[in-house]
Structure formats: structure tokens, C-alpha cells
Amino acid sequence: MHSESENRKPKHRSVRERTMTTAVCLLVIAVLLVAFLILFVNIRSVTRQTSQLLEQQTRTSADVISEQLSSYSRLCEILAANIHLQTVAAREISPADDTELFEHAYSLRKDMTNQISIYGSYINTLGVYLVRSGAVITMARLVEPDQSNFFFDTYPDLSPASLEALPEGFYWDVHYPTEADPHCWISYRVQTQARTVAYILVEFNLDRFIADSTAQDVLVLVGDGTRCLYSSSFWPEEQDYASVYEKAAAGKSFELNGVSYTASIQQTRLDGNHVLVASPITRLKQIEYTFALVIVITSAIVVFCIVVLSSNLNTHLFTPVEKLMDAAQRGGTMPSRRST
């Protein structure tokens, strides 16, 4: 009986050692998993904060661009109330003195130049088109009625017919650049006190303003909810702008030309038109995916190494030691049996 209890001790000891080894391995794995989990949470937090920063930047850029377009609308309203424009329009009906008309036109051109100095260098030119006489007044010169075609020939997408087709009253007609027309126009139709309809024209360099106001990879769209009137980068014709606008308005990301964007929308004073500014988030997703993949692969490698190490310890260390202890135990008990 005594020898049998002694034979069981190495087995109990080997079980206890294997249990301790397994417990240590599990503890190491748990520590590694917790460490990787904390790292993963921190990475998610950083990417989330970066995403929020991008959203804040898009809102700021949308506000700046919208405010710039609204400033041009206020400029049109200021020029509509200009005393010299009112006088020129009144003299148009019953011209009394060509010299006086020329003086008021000159003063109007000087006021236009002063307004551009106030509203910035992104405005290329200001102009006024008077329907009754067909005259065009710009900062540079007073174009006589029989020579007004020289002015409109300079801008292919702008013509007296397109202006006169606008609805009566106050109306914004925005011409954004296309391949045929690289100019950005805001056309403002206004009735003067003399009941003469005039069109105030503001041409501005929207591309340069956007390039100076936003980051290089930021996408800027101007539209009316159904159509994309302007895009700072290539806009495919088959792309549905209404779906892009709906996703951006709902705070969801959208994909364009294989790039995912998060966007912000700001309404303008131009009737029905808005500015949509989008920042790419594809890189953030790629970084987050890459870190997650590295964590998973590293964890798998560590767990695999621990399992292999534990197996090798059991195979090459614990098992031979147990066999040796069993053999020594049996060898030590046999003489006592012979003596009995």
C-alpha cells in the first residue's frame, strides 16, 4: 500500500506542473489580448478623432465658400442701388446730354473698381447690361450698343438672349465653368427705378478661390439638389448627384471615383443652390484596417508560438522527466520488495 501511494506522487506532480504551465500560458495570452485590445481601441479613437477633424474642416470650408458666394450676391445688390446706375438707366429712356451720361458711366465704372478692391481679387470683372439700349458697362470701358456683341463674344456661355430669358424680378442665374465656358458668372436681374431692366454680372475665379481655401484632396461641389453645377474635380456624367446629396445631407459617407468621402453642406443666398465640401476618408479606413490586421496576425503568431513552446516543453522536458522519475521510483522500491 505504501509503495502504491508513492508511485502516484509523480503523476500528481506532473499533472500539477502541466496545470501550472497551462495557466501561465493562458495568463500570457490574456495579457497579450488585453494589450492588443487596448491598442486597437486607441487606434479606433485616433481615427475617430481624425474623422471628426475632417468633418469640422469640411464644415469650415463649406461656410467659407458659401459666404464668398453670398458676398458676391450682396455685391450685386449694392450695385443695383448705385446712384450712377440709376441715373444711367433713367437717361437711357430720354437721354438729354451724352456728356452727362458718359460722366455717370465713368463714375459707375470707378465704383465697380472700388467694390472689387473691397471684395477681393477673385473677381475678374463686373458688368452691367442694359436691355433697352443694349449697352454694356464694365470696369474697363463703356461698350456702345452697336458694339455690345464684342463683350458677349468674349464669354461664349453668356448672351443677351440667355439673360433676357430669365424670369422677371429678382432672380439669380449662376453659370459655372464647363469645358466650353471656363468662366463663373452670377447674373442678377433687377428693375431700376426708371423701370429699365438691367443685368448685373459678376465673373469670378472659383477654381483659384477653392484651391486657396481648401486642401488639395478636398472635393467641392456646387449644386441645386438634383444637378451638379460645379465640381472641383472630374464629375462622371453617369453619377447621380441627387443620391450623393441625400447621403451627405443625412451625414453618411459616399463614394465617388473609388474614393470614400465625408461631406458637409451649406446653403447659399443663391436661390436653391448649395455648397457641398467633401474630404476623403478612404485613407483612414485603410489605416484602421491595416492596424486591425496587424493586431490579429501578431496575436495569432504569439498564441501559436506559446502553443508550440508548451507542446515542446511537454514533449522534450516534462514527459522525459516523468518517465525518468517513474523509473527511479520503481527502481527504488524493488529492493524493499526483495528484502521482504
Short mmCIF file of C-alpha atoms in Angstrom, two decimals:
data_model
loop_
_atom_site.label_atom_id
_atom_site.label_comp_id
_atom_site.label_asym_id
_atom_site.label_seq_id
_atom_site.Cartn_x
_atom_site.Cartn_y
_atom_site.Cartn_z
CA MET A 1 0.00 0.00 0.00
CA HIS A 2 2.77 2.39 0.88
CA SER A 3 4.63 1.75 -2.42
CA GLU A 4 1.45 2.33 -4.49
CA SER A 5 0.90 5.77 -2.87
CA GLU A 6 4.49 6.68 -3.62
CA ASN A 7 4.00 5.63 -7.27
CA ARG A 8 1.05 8.02 -7.59
CA LYS A 9 3.02 11.10 -6.39
CA PRO A 10 4.96 11.70 -9.66
CA LYS A 11 1.71 11.53 -11.62
CA HIS A 12 0.05 14.01 -9.30
CA ARG A 13 3.15 16.19 -9.55
CA SER A 14 3.21 16.01 -13.37
CA VAL A 15 -0.50 16.93 -13.56
CA ARG A 16 0.11 19.88 -11.25
CA GLU A 17 3.09 21.06 -13.34
CA ARG A 18 1.12 20.81 -16.58
CA THR A 19 -1.75 22.68 -14.99
CA MET A 20 0.60 25.45 -13.88
CA THR A 21 2.18 25.61 -17.33
CA THR A 22 -1.22 25.83 -18.97
CA ALA A 23 -2.29 28.50 -16.51
CA VAL A 24 0.85 30.56 -17.19
CA CYS A 25 0.32 30.24 -20.96
CA LEU A 26 -3.31 31.30 -20.65
CA LEU A 27 -2.27 34.22 -18.47
CA VAL A 28 0.30 35.34 -21.05
CA ILE A 29 -2.29 35.03 -23.81
CA ALA A 30 -4.82 37.03 -21.78
CA VAL A 31 -2.29 39.78 -21.10
CA LEU A 32 -1.39 39.97 -24.78
CA LEU A 33 -5.03 40.05 -25.85
CA VAL A 34 -5.80 42.83 -23.36
CA ALA A 35 -2.77 44.81 -24.56
CA PHE A 36 -3.79 44.38 -28.21
CA LEU A 37 -7.37 45.27 -27.36
CA ILE A 38 -6.25 48.49 -25.67
CA LEU A 39 -4.06 49.30 -28.67
CA PHE A 40 -6.94 48.61 -31.05
CA VAL A 41 -9.29 50.84 -29.04
CA ASN A 42 -6.72 53.63 -29.06
CA ILE A 43 -6.31 53.30 -32.82
CA ARG A 44 -10.07 53.47 -33.27
CA SER A 45 -10.19 56.53 -31.03
CA VAL A 46 -7.46 58.28 -33.04
CA THR A 47 -9.15 57.53 -36.36
CA ARG A 48 -12.49 58.68 -34.94
CA GLN A 49 -10.97 61.96 -33.75
CA THR A 50 -9.28 62.42 -37.13
CA SER A 51 -12.61 61.78 -38.85
CA GLN A 52 -14.27 64.39 -36.63
CA LEU A 53 -11.48 66.82 -37.50
CA LEU A 54 -12.09 66.21 -41.21
CA GLU A 55 -15.81 66.80 -40.71
CA GLN A 56 -15.07 70.06 -38.90
CA GLN A 57 -12.75 71.12 -41.73
CA THR A 58 -15.42 70.36 -44.34
CA ARG A 59 -17.96 72.45 -42.40
CA THR A 60 -15.49 75.33 -42.16
CA SER A 61 -14.63 75.16 -45.87
CA ALA A 62 -18.31 74.95 -46.82
CA ASP A 63 -19.05 78.01 -44.68
CA VAL A 64 -16.16 79.98 -46.24
CA ILE A 65 -17.13 79.15 -49.83
CA SER A 66 -20.81 79.78 -49.18
CA GLU A 67 -20.00 83.10 -47.56
CA GLN A 68 -17.89 84.07 -50.57
CA LEU A 69 -20.75 83.37 -52.98
CA SER A 70 -23.13 85.23 -50.67
CA SER A 71 -20.72 88.17 -50.69
CA TYR A 72 -20.99 88.29 -54.48
CA SER A 73 -24.77 88.34 -54.17
CA ARG A 74 -24.55 91.28 -51.77
CA LEU A 75 -22.21 92.98 -54.22
CA CYS A 76 -24.89 92.70 -56.90
CA GLU A 77 -27.46 94.20 -54.56
CA ILE A 78 -25.12 97.10 -53.76
CA LEU A 79 -24.55 97.81 -57.43
CA ALA A 80 -28.30 97.60 -58.12
CA ALA A 81 -28.80 100.53 -55.74
CA ASN A 82 -25.88 102.52 -57.14
CA ILE A 83 -26.95 106.09 -57.87
CA HIS A 84 -24.92 106.23 -61.06
CA LEU A 85 -26.56 103.05 -62.39
CA GLN A 86 -29.95 104.55 -61.60
CA THR A 87 -29.02 107.74 -63.45
CA VAL A 88 -27.68 105.91 -66.48
CA ALA A 89 -30.82 103.77 -66.64
CA ALA A 90 -33.03 106.88 -66.40
CA ARG A 91 -31.03 108.69 -69.09
CA GLU A 92 -31.45 105.63 -71.25
CA ILE A 93 -35.15 106.40 -71.68
CA SER A 94 -34.74 110.07 -72.55
CA PRO A 95 -31.07 110.91 -73.00
CA ALA A 96 -30.53 114.64 -72.54
CA ASP A 97 -26.77 115.02 -72.67
CA ASP A 98 -24.24 112.46 -73.85
CA THR A 99 -21.54 114.12 -71.77
CA GLU A 100 -23.53 113.73 -68.58
CA LEU A 101 -24.33 110.13 -69.46
CA PHE A 102 -20.62 109.47 -70.04
CA GLU A 103 -19.74 111.02 -66.67
CA HIS A 104 -22.19 108.81 -64.79
CA ALA A 105 -20.98 105.73 -66.68
CA TYR A 106 -17.41 106.64 -65.76
CA SER A 107 -18.38 107.04 -62.10
CA LEU A 108 -20.15 103.67 -62.20
CA ARG A 109 -17.03 102.01 -63.58
CA LYS A 110 -14.96 103.62 -60.83
CA ASP A 111 -17.43 102.34 -58.21
CA MET A 112 -17.09 98.84 -59.68
CA THR A 113 -13.33 99.00 -59.34
CA ASN A 114 -13.63 100.15 -55.74
CA GLN A 115 -16.04 97.30 -54.97
CA ILE A 116 -13.62 94.73 -56.35
CA SER A 117 -10.87 96.09 -54.11
CA ILE A 118 -13.23 95.51 -51.17
CA TYR A 119 -14.46 92.05 -52.13
CA GLY A 120 -11.11 90.57 -53.05
CA SER A 121 -9.01 89.64 -56.05
CA TYR A 122 -11.01 86.56 -57.05
CA ILE A 123 -13.43 88.71 -59.05
CA ASN A 124 -12.29 89.01 -62.65
CA THR A 125 -14.75 91.63 -63.82
CA LEU A 126 -18.04 93.36 -63.10
CA GLY A 127 -20.51 94.37 -65.76
CA VAL A 128 -23.95 95.86 -66.30
CA TYR A 129 -26.09 95.08 -69.34
CA LEU A 130 -28.96 97.49 -70.09
CA VAL A 131 -31.73 95.86 -72.09
CA ARG A 132 -33.37 98.94 -73.57
CA SER A 133 -30.29 100.37 -75.21
CA GLY A 134 -28.25 97.16 -75.41
CA ALA A 135 -25.28 98.93 -73.84
CA VAL A 136 -22.75 97.15 -71.65
CA ILE A 137 -20.79 98.93 -68.92
CA THR A 138 -17.74 97.22 -67.43
CA MET A 139 -14.86 98.36 -65.28
CA ALA A 140 -12.70 98.81 -68.33
CA ARG A 141 -14.98 100.66 -70.71
CA LEU A 142 -18.44 101.65 -71.79
CA VAL A 143 -19.35 99.42 -74.71
CA GLU A 144 -21.71 101.14 -77.10
CA PRO A 145 -24.96 99.34 -78.05
CA ASP A 146 -23.78 98.55 -81.58
CA GLN A 147 -20.57 97.06 -80.15
CA SER A 148 -22.02 95.05 -77.25
CA ASN A 149 -21.53 91.84 -79.18
CA PHE A 150 -17.80 92.28 -78.59
CA PHE A 151 -18.44 91.84 -74.89
CA PHE A 152 -20.69 88.79 -75.24
CA ASP A 153 -18.42 87.15 -77.80
CA THR A 154 -15.74 87.09 -75.11
CA TYR A 155 -17.96 84.87 -72.97
CA PRO A 156 -19.50 82.07 -75.08
CA ASP A 157 -21.98 80.93 -72.43
CA LEU A 158 -23.31 84.42 -71.83
CA SER A 159 -25.55 86.21 -74.30
CA PRO A 160 -28.33 88.82 -74.31
CA ALA A 161 -30.81 86.10 -75.24
CA SER A 162 -29.86 83.93 -72.24
CA LEU A 163 -30.09 86.90 -69.89
CA GLU A 164 -33.41 88.18 -71.22
CA ALA A 165 -34.86 84.67 -70.85
CA LEU A 166 -34.57 84.92 -67.08
CA PRO A 167 -37.81 85.36 -65.10
CA GLU A 168 -38.99 88.81 -64.15
CA GLY A 169 -37.99 90.34 -60.84
CA PHE A 170 -35.09 89.35 -58.65
CA TYR A 171 -33.51 86.17 -59.85
CA TRP A 172 -30.12 84.52 -59.61
CA ASP A 173 -28.79 82.76 -62.66
CA VAL A 174 -25.49 81.05 -61.92
CA HIS A 175 -23.21 79.98 -64.76
CA TYR A 176 -20.49 77.63 -63.57
CA PRO A 177 -17.48 76.70 -65.68
CA THR A 178 -17.65 73.97 -68.28
CA GLU A 179 -15.22 72.85 -70.94
CA ALA A 180 -16.79 75.37 -73.34
CA ASP A 181 -17.10 78.13 -70.74
CA PRO A 182 -14.31 78.40 -68.16
CA HIS A 183 -15.91 81.45 -66.54
CA CYS A 184 -18.02 81.54 -63.38
CA TRP A 185 -20.85 84.05 -63.53
CA ILE A 186 -23.53 85.32 -61.21
CA SER A 187 -26.16 87.17 -63.21
CA TYR A 188 -28.56 89.35 -61.26
CA ARG A 189 -31.70 90.70 -62.93
CA VAL A 190 -33.02 93.89 -61.37
CA GLN A 191 -35.52 96.58 -62.28
CA THR A 192 -34.23 100.06 -61.71
CA GLN A 193 -36.32 102.96 -60.53
CA ALA A 194 -36.73 104.03 -64.13
CA ARG A 195 -38.35 100.66 -64.92
CA THR A 196 -35.43 99.76 -67.12
CA VAL A 197 -34.34 96.16 -66.70
CA ALA A 198 -30.62 95.73 -66.10
CA TYR A 199 -28.44 92.68 -65.54
CA ILE A 200 -25.55 92.95 -63.12
CA LEU A 201 -22.82 90.44 -63.94
CA VAL A 202 -20.09 89.20 -61.61
CA GLU A 203 -17.40 86.99 -63.06
CA PHE A 204 -15.08 85.34 -60.52
CA ASN A 205 -12.33 82.74 -60.43
CA LEU A 206 -13.97 79.98 -58.40
CA ASP A 207 -11.23 77.43 -59.14
CA ARG A 208 -8.49 79.62 -57.71
CA PHE A 209 -10.56 80.56 -54.68
CA ILE A 210 -11.32 76.91 -53.90
CA ALA A 211 -7.68 75.93 -54.41
CA ASP A 212 -6.63 78.62 -51.94
CA SER A 213 -9.37 77.81 -49.42
CA THR A 214 -9.25 74.01 -49.24
CA ALA A 215 -6.76 71.15 -49.07
CA GLN A 216 -5.56 69.53 -52.26
CA ASP A 217 -7.63 66.35 -51.98
CA VAL A 218 -10.86 68.07 -50.87
CA LEU A 219 -13.82 67.77 -53.26
CA VAL A 220 -16.05 70.83 -53.70
CA LEU A 221 -19.43 70.55 -55.42
CA VAL A 222 -21.99 73.26 -56.08
CA GLY A 223 -25.48 72.16 -56.98
CA ASP A 224 -29.19 72.63 -56.55
CA GLY A 225 -30.01 69.25 -55.00
CA THR A 226 -30.65 67.48 -58.30
CA ARG A 227 -27.84 68.73 -60.57
CA CYS A 228 -24.13 69.23 -60.08
CA LEU A 229 -23.45 72.72 -61.42
CA TYR A 230 -19.79 72.81 -60.48
CA SER A 231 -17.19 70.25 -59.41
CA SER A 232 -13.61 70.94 -58.39
CA SER A 233 -12.57 67.57 -59.83
CA PHE A 234 -13.80 65.20 -62.52
CA TRP A 235 -17.52 64.52 -62.24
CA PRO A 236 -18.73 61.47 -64.23
CA GLU A 237 -21.90 62.11 -66.20
CA GLU A 238 -23.43 58.82 -65.07
CA GLN A 239 -23.03 59.78 -61.40
CA ASP A 240 -26.36 60.54 -59.71
CA TYR A 241 -25.90 63.81 -57.87
CA ALA A 242 -29.23 63.54 -56.05
CA SER A 243 -28.10 60.35 -54.25
CA VAL A 244 -24.78 61.96 -53.31
CA TYR A 245 -26.61 64.99 -51.93
CA GLU A 246 -29.06 62.83 -49.93
CA LYS A 247 -26.24 60.82 -48.33
CA ALA A 248 -24.26 63.94 -47.48
CA ALA A 249 -27.35 65.66 -46.05
CA ALA A 250 -28.02 62.57 -43.88
CA GLY A 251 -24.45 62.60 -42.54
CA LYS A 252 -23.47 59.43 -44.41
CA SER A 253 -20.33 58.86 -46.43
CA PHE A 254 -20.48 58.39 -50.19
CA GLU A 255 -18.14 57.02 -52.82
CA LEU A 256 -17.00 58.79 -55.97
CA ASN A 257 -14.41 57.54 -58.44
CA GLY A 258 -13.42 54.78 -55.99
CA VAL A 259 -12.82 57.20 -53.09
CA SER A 260 -14.98 57.40 -49.96
CA TYR A 261 -15.88 60.89 -48.73
CA THR A 262 -17.47 62.51 -45.71
CA ALA A 263 -19.19 65.78 -46.57
CA SER A 264 -20.78 68.92 -45.19
CA ILE A 265 -23.44 71.05 -46.89
CA GLN A 266 -24.00 74.77 -46.59
CA GLN A 267 -26.81 76.68 -48.28
CA THR A 268 -26.07 79.89 -50.18
CA ARG A 269 -28.05 83.04 -50.85
CA LEU A 270 -28.28 81.90 -54.47
CA ASP A 271 -31.79 80.52 -54.86
CA GLY A 272 -31.80 76.76 -54.32
CA ASN A 273 -28.03 76.39 -54.61
CA HIS A 274 -25.71 74.96 -52.00
CA VAL A 275 -22.05 74.18 -51.45
CA LEU A 276 -21.01 70.60 -50.69
CA VAL A 277 -17.46 70.10 -49.40
CA ALA A 278 -16.18 66.54 -49.00
CA SER A 279 -12.96 65.16 -47.51
CA PRO A 280 -11.64 61.68 -48.38
CA ILE A 281 -11.82 59.08 -45.60
CA THR A 282 -10.50 56.12 -47.59
CA ARG A 283 -7.04 56.53 -46.06
CA LEU A 284 -8.48 56.46 -42.55
CA LYS A 285 -10.30 53.22 -43.28
CA GLN A 286 -7.17 51.73 -44.81
CA ILE A 287 -5.09 52.68 -41.75
CA GLU A 288 -7.68 51.28 -39.37
CA TYR A 289 -7.96 48.06 -41.39
CA THR A 290 -4.16 47.71 -41.58
CA PHE A 291 -3.71 48.15 -37.81
CA ALA A 292 -6.50 45.66 -37.10
CA LEU A 293 -4.93 43.16 -39.47
CA VAL A 294 -1.51 43.60 -37.86
CA ILE A 295 -3.00 43.08 -34.41
CA VAL A 296 -4.83 39.91 -35.45
CA ILE A 297 -1.79 38.46 -37.22
CA THR A 298 0.54 39.33 -34.33
CA SER A 299 -1.86 37.82 -31.81
CA ALA A 300 -2.17 34.63 -33.85
CA ILE A 301 1.62 34.36 -34.13
CA VAL A 302 2.10 34.88 -30.39
CA VAL A 303 -0.57 32.33 -29.48
CA PHE A 304 0.88 29.85 -31.98
CA CYS A 305 4.37 30.32 -30.52
CA ILE A 306 3.08 29.77 -26.97
CA VAL A 307 1.25 26.61 -28.01
CA VAL A 308 4.32 25.26 -29.81
CA LEU A 309 6.55 26.15 -26.85
CA SER A 310 4.20 24.47 -24.40
CA SER A 311 3.98 21.38 -26.59
CA ASN A 312 7.76 21.20 -26.90
CA LEU A 313 8.19 21.59 -23.14
CA ASN A 314 5.76 18.77 -22.50
CA THR A 315 7.31 16.57 -25.18
CA HIS A 316 11.00 17.18 -24.56
CA LEU A 317 11.12 18.15 -20.89
CA PHE A 318 8.17 17.18 -18.74
CA THR A 319 7.44 13.79 -20.32
CA PRO A 320 11.11 12.52 -20.19
CA VAL A 321 11.43 13.79 -16.62
CA GLU A 322 8.23 11.98 -15.62
CA LYS A 323 9.44 8.76 -17.23
CA LEU A 324 12.79 9.11 -15.51
CA MET A 325 11.12 9.73 -12.17
CA ASP A 326 8.82 6.74 -12.67
CA ALA A 327 11.80 4.53 -13.50
CA ALA A 328 13.75 5.78 -10.49
CA GLN A 329 10.75 5.26 -8.24
CA ARG A 330 10.28 1.71 -9.44
CA GLY A 331 13.99 1.03 -9.09
CA GLY A 332 13.95 2.33 -5.51
CA THR A 333 11.01 0.22 -4.36
CA MET A 334 12.11 -3.13 -5.85
CA PRO A 335 14.90 -3.88 -3.26
CA SER A 336 12.44 -3.39 -0.43
CA ARG A 337 10.17 -5.99 -2.03
CA ARG A 338 13.07 -8.49 -2.33
CA SER A 339 14.03 -7.96 1.32
CA THR A 340 10.51 -8.83 2.38
#
